XYZ file of C-alpha atoms in Angstrom:
654
model
C -2.371 6.920 9.989
C -1.914 8.323 13.476
C 1.531 9.889 14.060
C 2.714 11.117 17.421
C 6.136 12.677 17.499
C 8.262 12.990 20.573
C 11.778 14.303 20.983
C 13.258 12.067 23.609
C 16.538 11.592 25.296
C 18.198 8.209 25.047
C 19.511 5.473 27.084
C 19.499 3.294 29.966
C 19.576 2.318 33.488
C 19.756 -1.331 34.515
C 17.809 -3.960 32.607
C 17.105 -5.612 35.929
C 14.247 -3.327 36.896
C 12.501 -3.933 33.586
C 13.006 -7.698 33.536
C 11.773 -8.047 37.081
C 8.619 -6.146 36.149
C 7.952 -8.775 33.530
C 9.082 -11.964 35.290
C 7.098 -11.191 38.415
C 4.011 -10.474 36.357
C 1.658 -13.467 36.682
C 0.228 -12.670 33.244
C 3.344 -14.181 31.656
C 2.884 -17.478 33.475
C 0.729 -20.073 31.688
C -2.489 -20.707 33.589
C -5.078 -23.458 33.381
C -7.460 -20.876 31.950
C -4.972 -20.186 29.130
C -4.810 -23.881 28.266
C -8.592 -24.394 28.345
C -9.310 -21.394 26.113
C -10.553 -22.652 22.734
C -11.582 -19.444 20.967
C -11.220 -15.683 21.134
C -14.671 -14.084 21.487
C -13.618 -10.806 19.863
C -12.323 -12.625 16.771
C -13.767 -16.090 16.312
C -11.754 -16.525 13.088
C -8.384 -16.166 14.844
C -6.117 -19.218 14.513
C -3.875 -18.008 17.339
C -3.827 -15.249 19.939
C -1.015 -13.336 21.651
C -1.979 -13.506 25.311
C 0.876 -11.314 26.456
C 4.059 -9.778 25.095
C 6.614 -7.551 26.688
C 9.745 -5.768 25.549
C 12.302 -3.478 27.122
C 15.304 -1.640 25.713
C 18.115 0.200 27.448
C 21.783 1.109 27.043
C 24.256 -0.972 28.968
C 26.154 1.150 31.492
C 29.461 -0.596 30.823
C 29.498 -1.520 27.138
C 27.291 1.382 25.972
C 25.417 -0.750 23.470
C 21.684 -1.266 23.121
C 20.188 -4.186 25.018
C 16.664 -5.444 24.315
C 14.702 -8.197 26.021
C 11.475 -9.685 24.657
C 8.937 -12.116 26.161
C 5.940 -13.627 24.336
C 3.038 -15.882 25.320
C 0.837 -17.205 22.492
C -2.248 -19.429 22.401
C -2.543 -21.799 19.411
C -6.186 -22.567 18.584
C -5.859 -24.834 15.544
C -3.492 -26.175 12.881
C -3.661 -22.958 10.889
C -2.015 -21.256 13.871
C 0.994 -23.590 13.978
C 3.065 -21.110 11.925
C 3.094 -18.803 14.944
C 5.179 -21.365 16.803
C 8.072 -20.593 14.446
C 10.062 -17.463 15.291
C 12.524 -15.801 12.911
C 14.895 -13.037 13.994
C 16.838 -10.906 11.525
C 20.087 -9.562 12.944
C 21.880 -6.725 11.193
C 25.624 -6.613 10.600
C 28.038 -4.285 8.825
C 31.311 -6.191 9.315
C 33.000 -8.736 11.545
C 33.343 -6.247 14.396
C 29.892 -4.667 14.239
C 26.892 -6.952 14.378
C 23.762 -7.691 16.361
C 23.594 -10.864 18.391
C 20.874 -12.792 20.193
C 21.327 -14.839 23.349
C 19.344 -16.536 26.117
C 16.712 -17.947 23.769
C 14.265 -19.873 25.953
C 11.036 -21.500 24.813
C 8.425 -23.844 26.282
C 5.288 -25.488 24.908
C 2.442 -26.199 27.334
C -0.225 -28.830 26.605
C -3.155 -29.984 28.698
C -3.352 -33.790 28.564
C -6.246 -34.930 30.697
C -5.751 -33.192 34.027
C -2.000 -32.880 33.561
C -0.021 -29.967 32.178
C 2.816 -31.264 30.015
C 5.745 -28.923 29.373
C 8.171 -29.380 26.467
C 11.230 -27.157 26.391
C 12.978 -25.853 23.298
C 16.200 -27.768 22.625
C 19.159 -25.474 22.013
C 20.172 -27.762 19.140
C 16.973 -26.764 17.331
C 17.957 -23.117 17.084
C 19.255 -22.494 13.568
C 21.403 -19.703 12.208
C 22.100 -18.859 8.572
C 23.448 -15.948 6.557
C 20.392 -14.406 4.913
C 22.501 -11.940 2.899
C 25.682 -9.929 3.354
C 24.041 -7.643 5.926
C 21.533 -9.961 7.630
C 21.976 -13.054 9.771
C 18.805 -15.060 10.306
C 18.152 -16.941 13.553
C 15.170 -19.292 13.536
C 13.553 -21.686 15.995
C 10.284 -23.620 16.279
C 8.622 -24.446 19.586
C 8.369 -28.250 20.008
C 5.310 -30.490 20.455
C 2.824 -27.865 19.321
C -0.776 -29.086 19.091
C -4.207 -27.574 18.787
C -4.791 -25.892 22.148
C -1.109 -25.430 23.019
C 0.228 -22.347 24.764
C 3.797 -21.379 23.905
C 6.153 -19.006 25.664
C 9.502 -17.796 24.428
C 11.988 -15.072 25.291
C 15.344 -13.805 24.104
C 17.789 -10.919 24.462
C 19.303 -8.882 21.632
C 22.497 -6.886 21.849
C 23.075 -4.204 19.213
C 25.920 -1.730 18.581
C 23.686 0.361 16.303
C 22.454 3.260 18.376
C 21.350 5.256 15.330
C 18.332 2.971 15.076
C 16.783 2.400 18.465
C 14.873 -0.869 18.742
C 11.314 -0.383 17.426
C 8.229 -2.241 18.578
C 5.321 -3.772 16.665
C 2.110 -3.697 18.669
C 0.088 -5.250 15.853
C 0.541 -8.407 13.824
C -1.269 -11.072 11.802
C -3.116 -12.395 14.852
C -4.939 -10.473 17.597
C -3.189 -9.540 20.832
C -4.627 -9.141 24.313
C -1.750 -7.054 25.626
C 1.516 -5.663 24.261
C 3.906 -3.541 26.317
C 7.194 -1.839 25.494
C 9.495 -0.039 27.969
C 12.417 2.178 27.006
C 15.184 4.020 28.799
C 16.902 6.744 26.786
C 19.783 8.898 28.113
C 19.474 12.655 27.694
C 22.447 12.914 25.358
C 20.586 10.918 22.707
C 17.680 12.656 20.967
C 15.343 10.567 18.818
C 12.370 11.325 16.672
C 9.781 8.796 17.784
C 6.816 7.995 15.575
C 3.701 6.038 16.454
C 2.314 4.538 13.249
C -1.130 3.037 12.673
C -4.648 3.767 13.797
C -4.541 1.956 17.150
C -4.460 3.991 20.353
C -2.140 3.510 23.306
C -3.776 2.221 26.476
C -0.708 3.252 28.476
C 1.669 6.102 27.696
C 3.637 7.396 30.645
C 7.142 8.461 31.451
C 9.552 9.432 34.176
C 13.115 10.726 34.476
C 15.864 8.839 36.247
C 18.728 11.080 37.282
C 22.325 10.168 36.403
C 21.305 6.813 34.981
C 24.490 6.590 32.964
C 28.025 7.886 33.557
C 30.995 8.049 31.202
C 34.059 10.177 30.538
C 33.658 12.126 33.730
C 30.089 13.109 32.870
C 26.611 11.764 33.448
C 23.163 11.880 31.861
C 19.629 11.518 33.060
C 17.377 8.995 31.344
C 13.862 9.329 29.994
C 11.993 6.154 30.942
C 8.827 5.465 28.969
C 6.120 2.823 29.109
C 3.871 2.171 26.101
C 1.121 -0.424 26.020
C -1.856 -1.433 23.910
C -4.748 -3.744 24.757
C -7.172 -5.808 22.686
C -5.298 -5.179 19.443
C -7.077 -6.611 16.388
C -5.218 -8.703 13.845
C -4.026 -6.819 10.809
C -5.638 -8.527 7.824
C -4.799 -7.287 4.348
C -7.634 -6.560 1.956
C -8.069 -4.971 -1.459
C -7.658 -1.226 -1.956
C -4.781 -0.550 0.399
C -1.167 0.469 0.074
C 1.571 -1.525 1.814
C 0.748 -2.834 5.270
C 3.667 -0.994 6.864
C 1.738 2.252 6.372
C -0.872 1.110 8.881
C 0.608 -1.577 11.139
C 0.562 -0.214 14.701
C 4.164 0.213 15.841
C 6.805 2.536 17.283
C 9.698 3.728 15.118
C 12.847 5.584 16.182
C 15.124 7.818 14.129
C 18.222 9.349 15.728
C 18.270 13.139 15.450
C 21.178 14.274 17.646
C 23.881 12.843 19.888
C 25.740 14.976 22.429
C 28.909 13.407 23.799
C 29.995 13.913 27.397
C 32.654 16.418 26.287
C 29.990 18.661 24.781
C 30.413 17.832 21.089
C 27.118 17.588 19.171
C 26.540 15.274 16.222
C 23.441 15.886 14.062
C 22.074 12.820 12.279
C 18.628 13.955 11.156
C 19.114 16.835 8.761
C 16.805 19.616 7.704
C 15.353 19.676 4.207
C 17.599 22.635 3.480
C 20.624 20.445 4.241
C 19.235 17.562 2.196
C 18.553 19.824 -0.800
C 22.181 20.966 -0.752
C 23.416 17.371 -0.586
C 21.198 16.197 -3.439
C 22.292 19.151 -5.566
C 25.934 18.073 -5.216
C 25.280 14.339 -5.345
C 26.456 12.587 -8.529
C 23.473 10.362 -9.309
C 20.693 12.964 -9.261
C 22.081 16.432 -8.644
C 24.837 16.312 -11.259
C 22.644 14.463 -13.752
C 20.031 17.220 -13.485
C 22.679 19.801 -14.380
C 23.722 18.065 -17.582
C 23.158 20.048 -20.736
C 21.908 18.184 -23.788
C 22.281 18.717 -27.497
C 18.602 18.842 -28.404
C 19.457 19.157 -32.098
C 20.972 15.698 -31.848
C 18.377 14.164 -29.524
C 15.117 15.662 -30.826
C 13.878 15.573 -34.420
C 13.407 18.869 -36.226
C 9.618 18.696 -36.270
C 9.563 18.616 -32.443
C 12.167 21.382 -32.086
C 10.185 23.631 -34.408
C 6.933 23.403 -32.449
C 5.940 26.812 -31.071
C 3.152 26.066 -28.592
C 4.801 25.024 -25.259
C 2.159 22.423 -24.378
C 2.267 20.842 -27.812
C 6.068 20.721 -27.668
C 6.075 19.232 -24.163
C 3.673 16.498 -25.268
C 5.850 15.702 -28.277
C 9.039 15.515 -26.158
C 7.267 13.304 -23.631
C 6.040 10.931 -26.339
C 9.515 10.850 -27.918
C 11.148 9.742 -24.647
C 8.429 7.137 -24.130
C 9.022 5.718 -27.599
C 12.818 5.612 -27.772
C 13.952 5.034 -24.166
C 12.986 2.039 -22.053
C 12.771 1.703 -18.304
C 14.664 -1.414 -17.183
C 12.390 -1.929 -14.165
C 15.021 -0.749 -11.664
C 13.668 1.437 -8.837
C 17.111 2.593 -7.671
C 16.987 6.368 -7.751
C 20.312 7.233 -6.107
C 22.495 4.618 -7.779
C 23.728 4.007 -11.327
C 21.885 7.079 -12.650
C 23.371 8.176 -15.966
C 21.692 10.176 -18.719
C 24.717 9.512 -20.924
C 24.407 5.727 -20.562
C 20.655 5.919 -21.140
C 21.146 7.794 -24.402
C 23.733 5.230 -25.463
C 21.942 2.048 -24.376
C 18.335 3.249 -24.802
C 17.533 1.632 -21.444
C 18.028 2.696 -17.847
C 16.554 3.022 -14.368
C 13.641 5.274 -13.453
C 15.817 8.236 -12.469
C 17.773 8.101 -15.726
C 14.632 8.013 -17.891
C 12.806 10.812 -16.118
C 15.878 13.012 -15.630
C 16.405 12.785 -19.398
C 12.784 13.904 -19.843
C 13.316 16.733 -17.335
C 16.470 17.958 -19.062
C 14.977 17.806 -22.562
C 12.004 19.861 -21.399
C 14.275 22.389 -19.691
C 16.569 22.708 -22.721
C 13.448 23.316 -24.836
C 12.380 26.259 -22.678
C 9.790 24.432 -20.577
C 9.979 24.778 -16.808
C 10.454 21.348 -15.246
C 11.623 19.992 -11.910
C 12.086 16.503 -10.464
C 9.811 15.066 -7.772
C 10.900 12.363 -5.334
C 8.211 9.990 -4.133
C 7.644 6.637 -2.513
C 5.530 4.132 -4.440
C 2.415 2.511 -2.995
C 4.278 -0.746 -2.359
C 7.146 1.083 -0.653
C 5.086 2.931 1.974
C 4.582 6.566 2.917
C 7.627 8.821 3.009
C 8.106 10.406 6.433
C 6.998 14.029 6.506
C 8.120 14.816 10.046
C 11.810 14.954 9.132
C 13.902 14.088 6.045
C 14.502 10.361 5.546
C 15.914 10.202 2.055
C 15.887 6.393 2.021
C 12.083 6.498 2.207
C 12.010 7.529 -1.470
C 12.307 5.003 -4.282
C 10.963 6.810 -7.350
C 11.450 9.984 -9.360
C 8.998 11.771 -11.659
C 8.874 15.194 -13.329
C 6.677 18.232 -12.787
C 6.294 20.484 -15.833
C 4.741 23.949 -15.585
C 3.134 25.217 -18.790
C 0.911 28.273 -19.063
C 0.625 28.360 -15.245
C -0.655 24.766 -15.149
C 1.325 21.898 -13.678
C 1.596 18.391 -15.110
C 3.130 15.361 -13.392
C 4.983 13.185 -15.891
C 6.539 9.728 -15.967
C 8.011 8.427 -19.236
C 8.675 4.874 -18.014
C 5.405 3.508 -19.427
C 4.519 4.104 -23.083
C 0.815 3.467 -22.379
C 0.571 6.591 -20.231
C -0.950 9.754 -21.622
C 0.585 13.172 -20.971
C -0.053 14.222 -17.360
C -0.824 10.697 -16.182
C 1.222 8.700 -13.660
C 1.481 4.936 -13.204
C -0.859 3.611 -10.534
C 2.174 2.678 -8.414
C 2.901 6.396 -7.958
C -0.481 7.286 -6.446
C 0.757 7.421 -2.870
C -0.684 10.802 -1.838
C 2.383 13.074 -1.886
C 5.927 13.626 -3.099
C 8.824 16.030 -2.583
C 9.324 18.623 -5.337
C 13.021 19.465 -5.678
C 13.845 23.090 -6.373
C 17.484 23.949 -5.800
C 16.812 27.687 -6.098
C 14.003 28.247 -3.589
C 14.039 24.918 -1.722
C 12.072 21.695 -1.918
C 8.469 21.280 -0.776
C 5.751 18.656 -0.453
C 3.182 18.413 -3.235
C 0.055 16.310 -3.647
C 0.217 13.294 -5.938
C -3.333 12.765 -7.129
C -5.081 12.537 -10.516
C -6.893 15.754 -11.377
C -9.760 13.980 -13.157
C -11.797 10.923 -12.184
C -11.497 7.715 -14.190
C -14.658 6.669 -16.021
C -16.190 3.503 -17.432
C -19.180 3.800 -19.759
C -21.193 1.037 -21.450
C -24.180 1.414 -23.770
C -26.089 -1.665 -24.968
C -28.621 -1.230 -27.823
C -30.558 -4.463 -28.359
C -33.590 -5.937 -30.120
C -35.595 -9.102 -29.414
C -37.310 -11.083 -32.148
C -40.171 -13.580 -32.150
C -37.800 -16.509 -31.466
C -36.431 -14.867 -28.318
C -33.164 -14.024 -30.034
C -31.537 -10.864 -28.731
C -29.181 -9.031 -31.050
C -27.534 -5.650 -31.058
C -24.340 -3.854 -30.163
C -22.366 -2.709 -27.139
C -20.304 0.445 -27.122
C -17.780 1.048 -24.335
C -15.537 3.970 -23.474
C -12.916 4.158 -20.746
C -10.877 7.072 -19.430
C -8.086 7.542 -16.902
C -6.882 4.425 -15.106
C -9.767 2.358 -16.472
C -8.474 3.204 -19.945
C -4.865 2.490 -18.966
C -5.535 -1.069 -17.815
C -7.826 -1.752 -20.796
C -5.270 -0.427 -23.315
C -2.557 -2.668 -21.882
C -4.742 -5.743 -22.267
C -5.911 -4.802 -25.751
C -2.699 -3.611 -27.407
C -0.520 -6.341 -25.889
C -2.642 -9.075 -27.527
C -5.855 -8.149 -29.325
C -6.954 -11.736 -29.902
C -6.539 -12.662 -26.233
C -8.441 -9.520 -25.270
C -11.421 -10.455 -27.458
C -11.348 -14.053 -26.220
C -11.555 -12.793 -22.640
C -14.566 -10.653 -23.538
C -16.197 -13.812 -24.851
C -15.187 -15.944 -21.872
C -16.524 -13.368 -19.411
C -19.966 -13.703 -21.019
C -20.183 -17.351 -22.198
C -23.913 -17.101 -23.003
C -23.297 -14.260 -25.491
C -21.774 -14.488 -28.957
C -19.471 -11.537 -29.671
C -18.552 -10.506 -33.194
C -17.168 -7.621 -35.270
C -15.104 -6.150 -32.457
C -13.421 -2.891 -33.321
C -11.589 -0.202 -31.374
C -11.735 3.472 -32.194
C -8.455 3.965 -30.246
C -5.433 3.538 -32.491
C -2.698 4.945 -30.253
C -1.831 3.139 -27.035
C -1.064 6.346 -25.128
C -4.383 8.000 -25.943
C -6.090 9.216 -22.751
C -9.229 7.180 -23.585
C -10.044 3.796 -25.044
C -13.224 3.133 -27.030
C -14.594 -0.079 -28.496
C -17.717 -1.455 -30.123
C -18.871 -4.997 -30.864
C -21.975 -6.883 -31.849
C -23.681 -9.346 -29.518
C -26.220 -12.117 -29.969
C -27.771 -14.583 -27.576
C -30.888 -16.674 -27.193
C -33.041 -16.660 -24.082
C -33.893 -19.960 -22.484
C -37.500 -20.839 -23.320
C -39.626 -20.563 -20.182
C -43.127 -20.640 -21.607
C -45.031 -17.375 -21.659
C -42.753 -15.692 -19.084
C -39.242 -14.472 -19.829
C -36.739 -13.336 -17.195
C -34.049 -11.061 -18.595
C -31.077 -9.603 -16.736
C -30.227 -6.352 -18.531
C -26.785 -5.982 -16.915
C -24.623 -7.770 -19.487
C -21.342 -6.448 -18.104
C -20.333 -7.083 -14.487
C -18.182 -4.386 -12.947
C -17.330 -6.436 -9.833
C -17.441 -10.228 -9.590
C -17.719 -10.178 -5.805
C -17.654 -7.799 -2.867
C -13.987 -6.955 -2.167
C -14.835 -5.893 1.396
C -15.292 -8.922 3.651
C -13.852 -7.946 7.034
C -16.046 -7.407 10.079
C -13.997 -4.315 10.830
C -11.206 -2.543 8.954
C -8.848 -0.360 10.965
C -6.932 1.155 8.050
C -8.124 3.414 5.185
C -9.637 2.355 1.892
C -7.282 3.690 -0.758
C -8.599 3.399 -4.320
C -5.832 5.644 -5.643
C -8.210 7.701 -7.774
C -11.828 8.837 -8.005
C -13.973 6.957 -10.508
C -17.423 6.583 -12.027
C -19.183 3.634 -13.668
C -22.140 4.106 -16.005
C -24.214 1.445 -17.769
C -27.097 2.077 -20.193
C -29.324 -0.699 -21.563
C -31.936 -0.253 -24.274
C -34.188 -3.064 -25.546
C -36.639 -2.585 -28.399
C -39.658 -4.890 -28.183
C -41.764 -6.033 -31.095
C -45.463 -6.951 -31.022
C -44.692 -10.416 -29.607
C -43.741 -9.103 -26.149
C -45.014 -6.908 -23.379
C -43.486 -5.847 -20.084
C -44.957 -7.566 -17.042
C -42.590 -6.109 -14.470
C -39.539 -3.877 -14.276
C -36.933 -3.826 -11.486
C -37.507 -1.116 -8.925
C -35.601 2.156 -8.903
C -33.000 2.507 -6.193
C -30.648 5.171 -4.793
C -27.941 4.806 -2.147
C -25.523 7.511 -1.034
C -22.327 7.274 0.947
C -22.004 9.612 3.964
C -21.100 13.238 3.282
C -21.995 12.816 -0.384
C -18.742 10.911 -1.057
C -20.391 8.433 -3.416
C -23.711 7.494 -4.964
C -25.386 4.449 -6.485
C -28.470 4.899 -8.641
C -30.519 2.363 -10.561
C -33.594 3.064 -12.685
C -35.723 1.368 -15.313
C -38.606 2.552 -17.454
C -40.655 1.796 -20.559
C -41.448 4.372 -23.201
C -43.561 2.906 -25.982
C -41.912 -0.273 -27.221
C -38.543 0.573 -25.704
C -37.259 -0.546 -22.290
C -34.297 1.283 -20.764
C -32.243 0.484 -17.695
C -29.580 2.684 -16.138
C -26.986 1.732 -13.510
C -24.558 4.366 -12.291
C -22.263 4.537 -9.290
C -19.377 6.756 -8.351
C -16.650 7.001 -5.737
C -16.101 10.703 -5.262
C -13.028 10.244 -3.088
C -9.824 8.371 -3.810
C -9.155 7.843 -0.104
C -11.707 6.921 2.574
C -11.058 6.853 6.317
C -11.711 3.546 8.142
C -14.999 4.938 9.499
C -16.424 4.644 5.977
C -15.725 0.918 5.748
C -19.185 -0.414 6.786
C -20.837 2.017 4.372
C -18.512 1.051 1.508
C -19.082 -2.608 2.300
C -22.857 -2.123 2.027
C -22.363 0.049 -1.076
C -20.417 -2.710 -2.845
C -22.951 -5.338 -1.775
C -25.742 -3.294 -3.379
C -23.741 -2.933 -6.604
C -23.306 -6.713 -6.773
C -26.996 -7.174 -6.037
C -28.080 -4.762 -8.795
C -25.745 -6.461 -11.262
C -27.074 -9.934 -10.554
C -30.708 -9.539 -9.530
C -32.189 -6.703 -11.594
C -34.562 -8.765 -13.730
C -36.971 -7.593 -16.404
C -40.092 -9.765 -16.625
C -41.474 -10.087 -20.169
C -44.604 -11.879 -21.346
C -45.161 -13.319 -24.783
C -48.249 -12.075 -26.579
C -49.922 -15.118 -28.051
């Protein structure tokens, strides 16, 4: 993610200069070339294309509210692009006197029929408004007479009383864009933190100062006037191994830091972390709950209280909370937090569960502190300045014998020191009310591993029998444990269904506790090779790690985020009798990712009457920059190839 921070001054001169810049721009007019375009060479899969879009925001010199104008021109290539002819606006409101409103909605559909250009205008009666919820009004309209090949244009103006949140701008969307421009005018008495998100670069970034652009209360302010533009912006297409799209979608965001009124008074809106720490410490839902003392003689059994070794005691307390207190699935961390209610009801939100864990550890003499974080689905928390609403989750950091452990008791499948996958979002904020909060890394300390070992024999009738042993650790173990312990019969049936040509029997697991850090299993297998005369083709890879290549894009502009490092290892051993000989083995192969960030190795050999095959691959990083995408795509393709096409050729000895 590329972040550029500016401290700007806010608000506006006349909208007229901005709107004229757009209206007089011939790019916004629909041309014959626009109508005849039938594909976008840079993305032949695009169903629609933004030919041009423009926005401008300023403060009205009389009403002192925020005014925004937007203009869009979109080419529709086929039926799958018809959805882009429907526009939905979400207008915020706090009460009957403070609300956003939209006006001057204008839309036209252009179609080329023979040599004639047919224009169909949006009917005002087809603009719909509904109350989305208590704080959002939804305004929706669909451009009329849209066909394959249509070009649509639409524009509107938004008026907002909410100056704390300056109008942001999304340069990137679900379809590619040729050109996107945003102009702002911000008076000097408004100071915003401005953040450019996403990996796309600005084609235009320039500014100027207009003197005395706004006057009020006997004073005046200059305005900072900025122009931002991007060109040839690719569509943002979601793919596996990513966090939420809002982490990477190219856009501008504004957060009000300071307002200085004309009489000299200064109002600070963006606080320092020192200020936020003080507020959280006093706040009732987290700060006061963290201060609560607990009667550990009542809450913890004697055998746990009597443990002497700090790590052993911490593990026992953690397991106790997992077992007797249930997370209700609520992510609210600053609302309805109550350790008392949790103890009474045995169920509560994430803050209640983990604050109880924190307090029990502290009362037992173990150093522990809460950590605020934002889950993968919620997006990255802003590091540039405190935005407390960015956080939606709370975990615990325990320090034992100078080692730190990150803990979350909401999931009773987790082992001590392991976090749910949803928490693996790179960093969190450690709260320490004595020395101050700080950022810490949120990352597993050990890689997750998958290991399979197949020991097989082949008899004279081409029957293959033997056993498979598997062991999983880390997040591979976590997902496997949840499938197994939730329904053992369904788990075994899935093993069978995933390999329909193999009979599985005598399945057993060596893992008896669902929060063990590993999961081990063993089962017998039997299958018969299809008779093919004197030649037998045998694929030794009985377990497929990936069913298909998850990377399918021509280009990926955002990182590949696995969440954790991992390794896969497969060993195959086949004992031959006198009826068979090896005619050919698959070739050895090695492939490495750049900078030694991953490796794939495949080998096969025969020693006496035993044939062995080894497949191993590892991802040595949890997070790969977009530049690695073509290499990872090839890497995955080779894994799939080795799984499916590594054949052993046997001959029958007659």
